[in-house]
Amino acid sequence: MTTQKFSAISAPYKAILLDSYGVLRNHRGLIPGVVETVERLRKEGKVIRVLTNNAARSPEAAAKNLVKYGLHGIPAEEIITSGATTRHFLTHKIQAGKVAYLGTPQSAEYIFSAGLEAVAVADVDMARLDEIKAVAFLDDEGYDMNHDLNKLINLLRRCQVPVVVANTDLLYPVSANDVALATGSIARLAEYVLGRRFVSFGKPASQMFQFAIDSMAGQAPDLTPADILMVGDTLHTDILGGNTFGVSTALVLSGNTQPETAELEIRSSGILPDFVCSSIGD
């Protein structure tokens, strides 16, 4: 497997879509060279968007978090979160009522901003399930894995309501070598047990990519998929999503996909990035 320099990879494209964790930062902090790369992309006239499956933060909070790590060049309006696409769905599909959610109180802001009432699964009154109009898987934390997940399964056995998954990631890193189950894994387990299919947002689903293109229309009205490069560290979300949407893809080895296993993972998954590079900082 041959890796290439990101500066050479990105040169022909008008727009760059960047995953956040694993591309801009990782467990060690900001990835070396990221600040300089973002500045270079700006000088070259590239349009930048950050696409993150993290539904725990609003775009404003995500931008502040990047500033905390030392990256000041990404404003909130350039960040597309899976929570924002979930909010769009809830706004148009659920007119009123309560949405039961798994996640932190902060992640429930997407429900409130859709004009709905959010109630944590732990607080749902099982005797009044007629009040629940939808269920949302929002964040990896904020609930008891045993008690709340079992309660959710029983809730969904009794309620035929829309279920949305804001974060389709299966794992998230907790240290340099260890991972934990992410929201997408919990949702898949529930789908399997219940024999149902939920509405999924976040990469690899196409909604985030379409949101990104729509948001860039003012800066680049003639933009086509051929002008766009998606950069990510995960084959099954970033690269698969970009490939499916028809944009070029670059896998970086600075996050979830490790240099020593990357070639094997590409071969075994059949998900082929157009490019592979060490990081966007090289």
mmCIF file of C-alpha atoms in Angstrom:
data_model
loop_
_atom_site.group_PDB
_atom_site.id
_atom_site.type_symbol
_atom_site.label_atom_id
_atom_site.label_comp_id
_atom_site.label_asym_id
_atom_site.label_seq_id
_atom_site.Cartn_x
_atom_site.Cartn_y
_atom_site.Cartn_z
ATOM 1 C CA MET A 1 0.000 0.000 0.000
ATOM 2 C CA THR A 2 1.399 3.361 -1.052
ATOM 3 C CA THR A 3 0.715 6.510 0.927
ATOM 4 C CA GLN A 4 0.755 9.974 -0.619
ATOM 5 C CA LYS A 5 1.199 13.481 0.713
ATOM 6 C CA PHE A 6 -2.068 15.213 1.513
ATOM 7 C CA SER A 7 -0.876 18.473 -0.028
ATOM 8 C CA ALA A 8 -0.581 16.709 -3.397
ATOM 9 C CA ILE A 9 -3.857 14.792 -2.985
ATOM 10 C CA SER A 10 -5.925 17.875 -2.175
ATOM 11 C CA ALA A 11 -4.532 20.143 -4.890
ATOM 12 C CA PRO A 12 -7.049 19.413 -7.714
ATOM 13 C CA TYR A 13 -10.192 19.758 -5.576
ATOM 14 C CA LYS A 14 -12.327 22.840 -4.947
ATOM 15 C CA ALA A 15 -13.928 21.565 -1.730
ATOM 16 C CA ILE A 16 -12.551 19.476 1.118
ATOM 17 C CA LEU A 17 -14.801 17.575 3.534
ATOM 18 C CA LEU A 18 -12.998 16.643 6.747
ATOM 19 C CA ASP A 19 -13.984 14.236 9.481
ATOM 20 C CA SER A 20 -13.220 15.683 12.908
ATOM 21 C CA TYR A 21 -11.879 13.010 15.251
ATOM 22 C CA GLY A 22 -8.986 11.176 13.651
ATOM 23 C CA VAL A 23 -8.446 13.834 10.986
ATOM 24 C CA LEU A 24 -8.202 17.122 12.886
ATOM 25 C CA ARG A 25 -7.451 15.669 16.298
ATOM 26 C CA ASN A 26 -7.054 12.333 18.061
ATOM 27 C CA HIS A 27 -6.457 11.035 21.597
ATOM 28 C CA ARG A 28 -3.154 12.918 21.737
ATOM 29 C CA GLY A 29 -4.715 16.252 20.837
ATOM 30 C CA LEU A 30 -4.501 18.283 17.648
ATOM 31 C CA ILE A 31 -2.794 16.299 14.900
ATOM 32 C CA PRO A 32 0.575 17.874 14.000
ATOM 33 C CA GLY A 33 0.425 20.177 10.985
ATOM 34 C CA VAL A 34 -3.379 20.547 10.967
ATOM 35 C CA VAL A 35 -3.381 24.295 11.661
ATOM 36 C CA GLU A 36 -0.932 24.910 8.829
ATOM 37 C CA THR A 37 -2.901 22.646 6.472
ATOM 38 C CA VAL A 38 -6.180 24.465 7.126
ATOM 39 C CA GLU A 39 -4.443 27.807 6.546
ATOM 40 C CA ARG A 40 -2.962 26.496 3.283
ATOM 41 C CA LEU A 41 -6.324 25.220 2.069
ATOM 42 C CA ARG A 42 -7.829 28.657 2.776
ATOM 43 C CA LYS A 43 -5.081 30.410 0.835
ATOM 44 C CA GLU A 44 -5.667 28.056 -2.091
ATOM 45 C CA GLY A 45 -9.329 29.058 -2.122
ATOM 46 C CA LYS A 46 -10.702 25.675 -1.053
ATOM 47 C CA VAL A 47 -14.151 25.464 0.525
ATOM 48 C CA ILE A 48 -13.963 23.505 3.788
ATOM 49 C CA ARG A 49 -16.618 21.620 5.725
ATOM 50 C CA VAL A 50 -16.211 19.390 8.768
ATOM 51 C CA LEU A 51 -18.574 16.395 8.825
ATOM 52 C CA THR A 52 -18.841 14.741 12.224
ATOM 53 C CA ASN A 53 -20.961 11.857 13.480
ATOM 54 C CA ASN A 54 -20.705 13.276 17.004
ATOM 55 C CA ALA A 55 -24.289 14.183 17.913
ATOM 56 C CA ALA A 56 -23.347 15.229 21.445
ATOM 57 C CA ARG A 57 -22.358 18.771 20.422
ATOM 58 C CA SER A 58 -23.990 21.499 18.375
ATOM 59 C CA PRO A 59 -21.889 23.043 15.574
ATOM 60 C CA GLU A 60 -21.212 26.007 17.886
ATOM 61 C CA ALA A 61 -19.999 23.740 20.676
ATOM 62 C CA ALA A 62 -17.945 21.669 18.213
ATOM 63 C CA ALA A 63 -16.223 24.827 16.918
ATOM 64 C CA LYS A 64 -15.419 25.916 20.493
ATOM 65 C CA ASN A 65 -14.021 22.477 21.210
ATOM 66 C CA LEU A 66 -11.657 22.728 18.229
ATOM 67 C CA VAL A 67 -10.528 26.136 19.489
ATOM 68 C CA LYS A 68 -9.800 24.549 22.858
ATOM 69 C CA TYR A 69 -7.448 22.149 21.081
ATOM 70 C CA GLY A 70 -5.785 25.028 19.204
ATOM 71 C CA LEU A 71 -7.619 25.072 15.870
ATOM 72 C CA HIS A 72 -9.208 28.506 15.387
ATOM 73 C CA GLY A 73 -9.903 28.331 11.661
ATOM 74 C CA ILE A 74 -13.167 26.341 11.594
ATOM 75 C CA PRO A 75 -16.306 28.402 12.392
ATOM 76 C CA ALA A 76 -19.600 26.794 13.412
ATOM 77 C CA GLU A 77 -21.214 27.412 10.026
ATOM 78 C CA GLU A 78 -18.618 25.122 8.434
ATOM 79 C CA ILE A 79 -19.423 22.183 10.722
ATOM 80 C CA ILE A 80 -22.105 19.653 9.734
ATOM 81 C CA THR A 81 -23.139 17.340 12.581
ATOM 82 C CA SER A 82 -25.257 14.201 12.464
ATOM 83 C CA GLY A 83 -27.372 15.818 15.169
ATOM 84 C CA ALA A 84 -28.301 18.620 12.766
ATOM 85 C CA THR A 85 -29.587 16.138 10.184
ATOM 86 C CA THR A 86 -31.527 14.375 12.930
ATOM 87 C CA ARG A 87 -33.088 17.693 13.973
ATOM 88 C CA HIS A 88 -34.124 18.303 10.356
ATOM 89 C CA PHE A 89 -35.900 14.925 10.284
ATOM 90 C CA LEU A 90 -37.672 15.514 13.600
ATOM 91 C CA THR A 91 -38.770 19.003 12.571
ATOM 92 C CA HIS A 92 -40.442 17.752 9.402
ATOM 93 C CA LYS A 93 -41.687 14.318 10.459
ATOM 94 C CA ILE A 94 -42.721 14.672 14.131
ATOM 95 C CA GLN A 95 -45.173 17.513 14.629
ATOM 96 C CA ALA A 96 -45.587 17.371 18.410
ATOM 97 C CA GLY A 97 -45.047 15.207 21.468
ATOM 98 C CA LYS A 98 -42.191 13.647 23.381
ATOM 99 C CA VAL A 99 -39.051 12.110 21.950
ATOM 100 C CA ALA A 100 -37.379 9.521 24.172
ATOM 101 C CA TYR A 101 -33.607 9.532 23.808
ATOM 102 C CA LEU A 102 -30.426 7.731 24.769
ATOM 103 C CA GLY A 103 -27.650 10.219 25.380
ATOM 104 C CA THR A 104 -26.569 13.175 27.455
ATOM 105 C CA PRO A 105 -28.833 16.134 28.269
ATOM 106 C CA GLN A 106 -26.599 18.251 26.006
ATOM 107 C CA SER A 107 -27.278 15.977 23.021
ATOM 108 C CA ALA A 108 -31.026 16.367 23.595
ATOM 109 C CA GLU A 109 -30.720 20.005 22.513
ATOM 110 C CA TYR A 110 -31.315 18.796 18.959
ATOM 111 C CA ILE A 111 -34.770 17.595 20.045
ATOM 112 C CA PHE A 112 -35.618 20.834 21.855
ATOM 113 C CA SER A 113 -34.505 22.897 18.856
ATOM 114 C CA ALA A 114 -36.957 20.916 16.702
ATOM 115 C CA GLY A 115 -39.752 22.231 18.939
ATOM 116 C CA LEU A 116 -40.315 18.900 20.671
ATOM 117 C CA GLU A 117 -40.103 17.684 24.257
ATOM 118 C CA ALA A 118 -37.131 15.487 25.101
ATOM 119 C CA VAL A 119 -37.273 12.821 27.783
ATOM 120 C CA ALA A 120 -34.407 10.530 28.715
ATOM 121 C CA VAL A 121 -35.254 6.839 28.366
ATOM 122 C CA ALA A 122 -34.590 6.444 32.081
ATOM 123 C CA ASP A 123 -37.378 8.941 32.820
ATOM 124 C CA VAL A 124 -40.027 7.550 30.462
ATOM 125 C CA ASP A 125 -43.288 6.597 32.182
ATOM 126 C CA MET A 126 -44.009 3.114 30.824
ATOM 127 C CA ALA A 127 -47.681 3.543 31.726
ATOM 128 C CA ARG A 128 -47.987 6.552 29.400
ATOM 129 C CA LEU A 129 -46.245 5.394 26.254
ATOM 130 C CA ASP A 130 -48.892 7.067 24.103
ATOM 131 C CA GLU A 131 -46.998 10.326 24.784
ATOM 132 C CA ILE A 132 -43.855 9.035 23.029
ATOM 133 C CA LYS A 133 -43.878 10.008 19.343
ATOM 134 C CA ALA A 134 -40.301 9.037 18.429
ATOM 135 C CA VAL A 135 -37.103 7.560 19.850
ATOM 136 C CA ALA A 136 -33.574 8.883 19.206
ATOM 137 C CA PHE A 137 -30.165 7.307 19.710
ATOM 138 C CA LEU A 138 -28.040 10.424 20.250
ATOM 139 C CA ASP A 139 -24.853 9.883 22.224
ATOM 140 C CA ASP A 140 -22.512 7.190 23.546
ATOM 141 C CA GLU A 141 -22.840 8.392 27.143
ATOM 142 C CA GLY A 142 -25.501 9.633 29.535
ATOM 143 C CA TYR A 143 -27.379 6.403 30.209
ATOM 144 C CA ASP A 144 -27.048 3.069 31.992
ATOM 145 C CA MET A 145 -26.062 0.409 29.474
ATOM 146 C CA ASN A 146 -28.019 -2.327 31.241
ATOM 147 C CA HIS A 147 -31.104 -0.722 32.815
ATOM 148 C CA ASP A 148 -31.837 1.935 30.184
ATOM 149 C CA LEU A 149 -31.150 -0.264 27.175
ATOM 150 C CA ASN A 150 -33.460 -2.985 28.508
ATOM 151 C CA LYS A 151 -36.126 -0.355 29.179
ATOM 152 C CA LEU A 152 -35.736 0.975 25.644
ATOM 153 C CA ILE A 153 -36.182 -2.500 24.151
ATOM 154 C CA ASN A 154 -39.411 -2.951 26.084
ATOM 155 C CA LEU A 155 -40.575 0.525 25.090
ATOM 156 C CA LEU A 156 -40.034 -0.236 21.405
ATOM 157 C CA ARG A 157 -41.778 -3.611 21.687
ATOM 158 C CA ARG A 158 -44.904 -1.713 22.748
ATOM 159 C CA CYS A 159 -44.578 1.403 20.577
ATOM 160 C CA GLN A 160 -44.547 1.561 16.798
ATOM 161 C CA VAL A 161 -42.905 4.977 16.513
ATOM 162 C CA PRO A 162 -40.080 6.284 14.298
ATOM 163 C CA VAL A 163 -36.600 5.543 15.639
ATOM 164 C CA VAL A 164 -33.669 7.705 14.539
ATOM 165 C CA VAL A 165 -29.961 7.010 14.982
ATOM 166 C CA ALA A 166 -27.982 10.237 15.033
ATOM 167 C CA ASN A 167 -24.565 8.605 15.304
ATOM 168 C CA THR A 168 -23.892 5.478 13.239
ATOM 169 C CA ASP A 169 -20.324 4.976 14.532
ATOM 170 C CA LEU A 170 -19.805 1.466 15.911
ATOM 171 C CA LEU A 171 -16.787 2.212 18.126
ATOM 172 C CA TYR A 172 -15.080 5.193 19.645
ATOM 173 C CA PRO A 173 -11.511 5.331 20.997
ATOM 174 C CA VAL A 174 -10.990 5.781 24.715
ATOM 175 C CA SER A 175 -7.185 5.584 24.645
ATOM 176 C CA ALA A 176 -4.353 4.927 22.227
ATOM 177 C CA ASN A 177 -5.186 1.209 22.062
ATOM 178 C CA ASP A 178 -8.694 0.729 23.454
ATOM 179 C CA VAL A 179 -12.195 1.373 22.105
ATOM 180 C CA ALA A 180 -15.744 1.300 23.473
ATOM 181 C CA LEU A 181 -19.105 0.549 21.886
ATOM 182 C CA ALA A 182 -20.578 3.635 20.239
ATOM 183 C CA THR A 183 -24.216 4.568 19.605
ATOM 184 C CA GLY A 184 -24.334 2.812 16.249
ATOM 185 C CA SER A 185 -23.486 -0.537 17.864
ATOM 186 C CA ILE A 186 -26.242 -0.155 20.449
ATOM 187 C CA ALA A 187 -28.741 0.767 17.729
ATOM 188 C CA ARG A 188 -27.746 -2.237 15.609
ATOM 189 C CA LEU A 189 -28.232 -4.520 18.603
ATOM 190 C CA ALA A 190 -31.725 -3.100 19.146
ATOM 191 C CA GLU A 191 -32.544 -3.496 15.434
ATOM 192 C CA TYR A 192 -31.484 -7.142 15.524
ATOM 193 C CA VAL A 193 -33.404 -7.966 18.695
ATOM 194 C CA LEU A 194 -36.576 -6.207 17.520
ATOM 195 C CA GLY A 195 -36.392 -7.204 13.863
ATOM 196 C CA ARG A 196 -36.763 -3.557 12.838
ATOM 197 C CA ARG A 197 -34.868 -1.036 10.764
ATOM 198 C CA PHE A 198 -34.236 2.424 12.133
ATOM 199 C CA VAL A 199 -33.669 5.711 10.280
ATOM 200 C CA SER A 200 -29.921 6.367 10.383
ATOM 201 C CA PHE A 201 -28.138 9.675 9.991
ATOM 202 C CA GLY A 202 -24.451 10.491 9.989
ATOM 203 C CA LYS A 203 -21.884 9.011 7.677
ATOM 204 C CA PRO A 204 -22.156 6.810 5.628
ATOM 205 C CA ALA A 205 -25.750 8.011 5.078
ATOM 206 C CA SER A 206 -26.075 10.509 2.246
ATOM 207 C CA GLN A 207 -27.914 13.248 4.184
ATOM 208 C CA MET A 208 -24.753 14.753 5.683
ATOM 209 C CA PHE A 209 -23.056 14.935 2.303
ATOM 210 C CA GLN A 210 -26.096 16.609 0.772
ATOM 211 C CA PHE A 211 -26.246 19.033 3.715
ATOM 212 C CA ALA A 212 -22.587 19.870 3.105
ATOM 213 C CA ILE A 213 -23.112 20.517 -0.621
ATOM 214 C CA ASP A 214 -26.179 22.654 0.091
ATOM 215 C CA SER A 215 -24.245 24.677 2.664
ATOM 216 C CA MET A 216 -21.447 25.358 0.146
ATOM 217 C CA ALA A 217 -23.756 26.638 -2.598
ATOM 218 C CA GLY A 218 -23.169 30.287 -1.703
ATOM 219 C CA GLN A 219 -19.379 29.940 -1.871
ATOM 220 C CA ALA A 220 -19.198 27.521 -4.797
ATOM 221 C CA PRO A 221 -22.472 27.554 -6.786
ATOM 222 C CA ASP A 222 -21.129 25.387 -9.610
ATOM 223 C CA LEU A 223 -19.684 22.698 -7.345
ATOM 224 C CA THR A 224 -20.094 19.093 -8.527
ATOM 225 C CA PRO A 225 -19.172 15.800 -6.776
ATOM 226 C CA ALA A 226 -16.082 15.607 -8.996
ATOM 227 C CA ASP A 227 -14.790 18.780 -7.264
ATOM 228 C CA ILE A 228 -15.034 17.321 -3.748
ATOM 229 C CA LEU A 229 -12.621 15.267 -1.629
ATOM 230 C CA MET A 230 -13.852 13.507 1.532
ATOM 231 C CA VAL A 231 -11.103 12.894 4.090
ATOM 232 C CA GLY A 232 -11.649 10.458 6.940
ATOM 233 C CA ASP A 233 -10.020 7.925 9.216
ATOM 234 C CA THR A 234 -12.746 5.243 9.130
ATOM 235 C CA LEU A 235 -13.554 3.005 6.183
ATOM 236 C CA HIS A 236 -17.147 2.092 7.100
ATOM 237 C CA THR A 237 -18.323 5.679 7.664
ATOM 238 C CA ASP A 238 -16.146 8.328 6.009
ATOM 239 C CA ILE A 239 -14.849 6.377 3.034
ATOM 240 C CA LEU A 240 -17.953 4.283 2.353
ATOM 241 C CA GLY A 241 -20.133 7.378 2.624
ATOM 242 C CA GLY A 242 -17.961 9.382 0.256
ATOM 243 C CA ASN A 243 -17.721 6.533 -2.236
ATOM 244 C CA THR A 244 -21.485 6.016 -2.193
ATOM 245 C CA PHE A 245 -22.169 9.720 -2.678
ATOM 246 C CA GLY A 246 -19.784 9.835 -5.618
ATOM 247 C CA VAL A 247 -17.009 12.050 -4.287
ATOM 248 C CA SER A 248 -13.300 11.232 -4.116
ATOM 249 C CA THR A 249 -12.060 9.800 -0.817
ATOM 250 C CA ALA A 250 -8.815 9.900 1.143
ATOM 251 C CA LEU A 251 -8.142 7.608 4.104
ATOM 252 C CA VAL A 252 -5.826 9.047 6.746
ATOM 253 C CA LEU A 253 -3.932 6.827 9.182
ATOM 254 C CA SER A 254 -4.013 9.251 12.101
ATOM 255 C CA GLY A 255 -7.144 7.944 13.813
ATOM 256 C CA ASN A 256 -9.227 4.755 13.856
ATOM 257 C CA THR A 257 -7.398 3.054 10.975
ATOM 258 C CA GLN A 258 -3.871 2.158 12.022
ATOM 259 C CA PRO A 259 -0.927 2.051 9.554
ATOM 260 C CA GLU A 260 -0.075 -1.555 10.408
ATOM 261 C CA THR A 261 -3.596 -2.871 9.686
ATOM 262 C CA ALA A 262 -4.842 -0.459 7.010
ATOM 263 C CA GLU A 263 -4.052 -2.618 3.980
ATOM 264 C CA LEU A 264 -5.704 -5.690 5.518
ATOM 265 C CA GLU A 265 -8.806 -3.686 6.521
ATOM 266 C CA ILE A 266 -9.165 -2.260 3.017
ATOM 267 C CA ARG A 267 -8.851 -5.690 1.407
ATOM 268 C CA SER A 268 -11.189 -7.450 3.829
ATOM 269 C CA SER A 269 -13.879 -4.749 3.770
ATOM 270 C CA GLY A 270 -13.805 -4.101 0.035
ATOM 271 C CA ILE A 271 -14.115 -0.375 0.796
ATOM 272 C CA LEU A 272 -11.520 1.282 -1.417
ATOM 273 C CA PRO A 273 -10.351 4.853 -0.809
ATOM 274 C CA ASP A 274 -9.017 6.743 -3.792
ATOM 275 C CA PHE A 275 -6.015 7.844 -1.738
ATOM 276 C CA VAL A 276 -4.232 6.920 1.494
ATOM 277 C CA CYS A 277 -2.054 9.344 3.444
ATOM 278 C CA SER A 278 -0.502 9.418 6.892
ATOM 279 C CA SER A 279 -2.390 12.540 7.978
ATOM 280 C CA ILE A 280 -3.581 15.840 6.558
ATOM 281 C CA GLY A 281 -0.627 17.459 8.312
ATOM 282 C CA ASP A 282 2.024 15.776 6.151
#
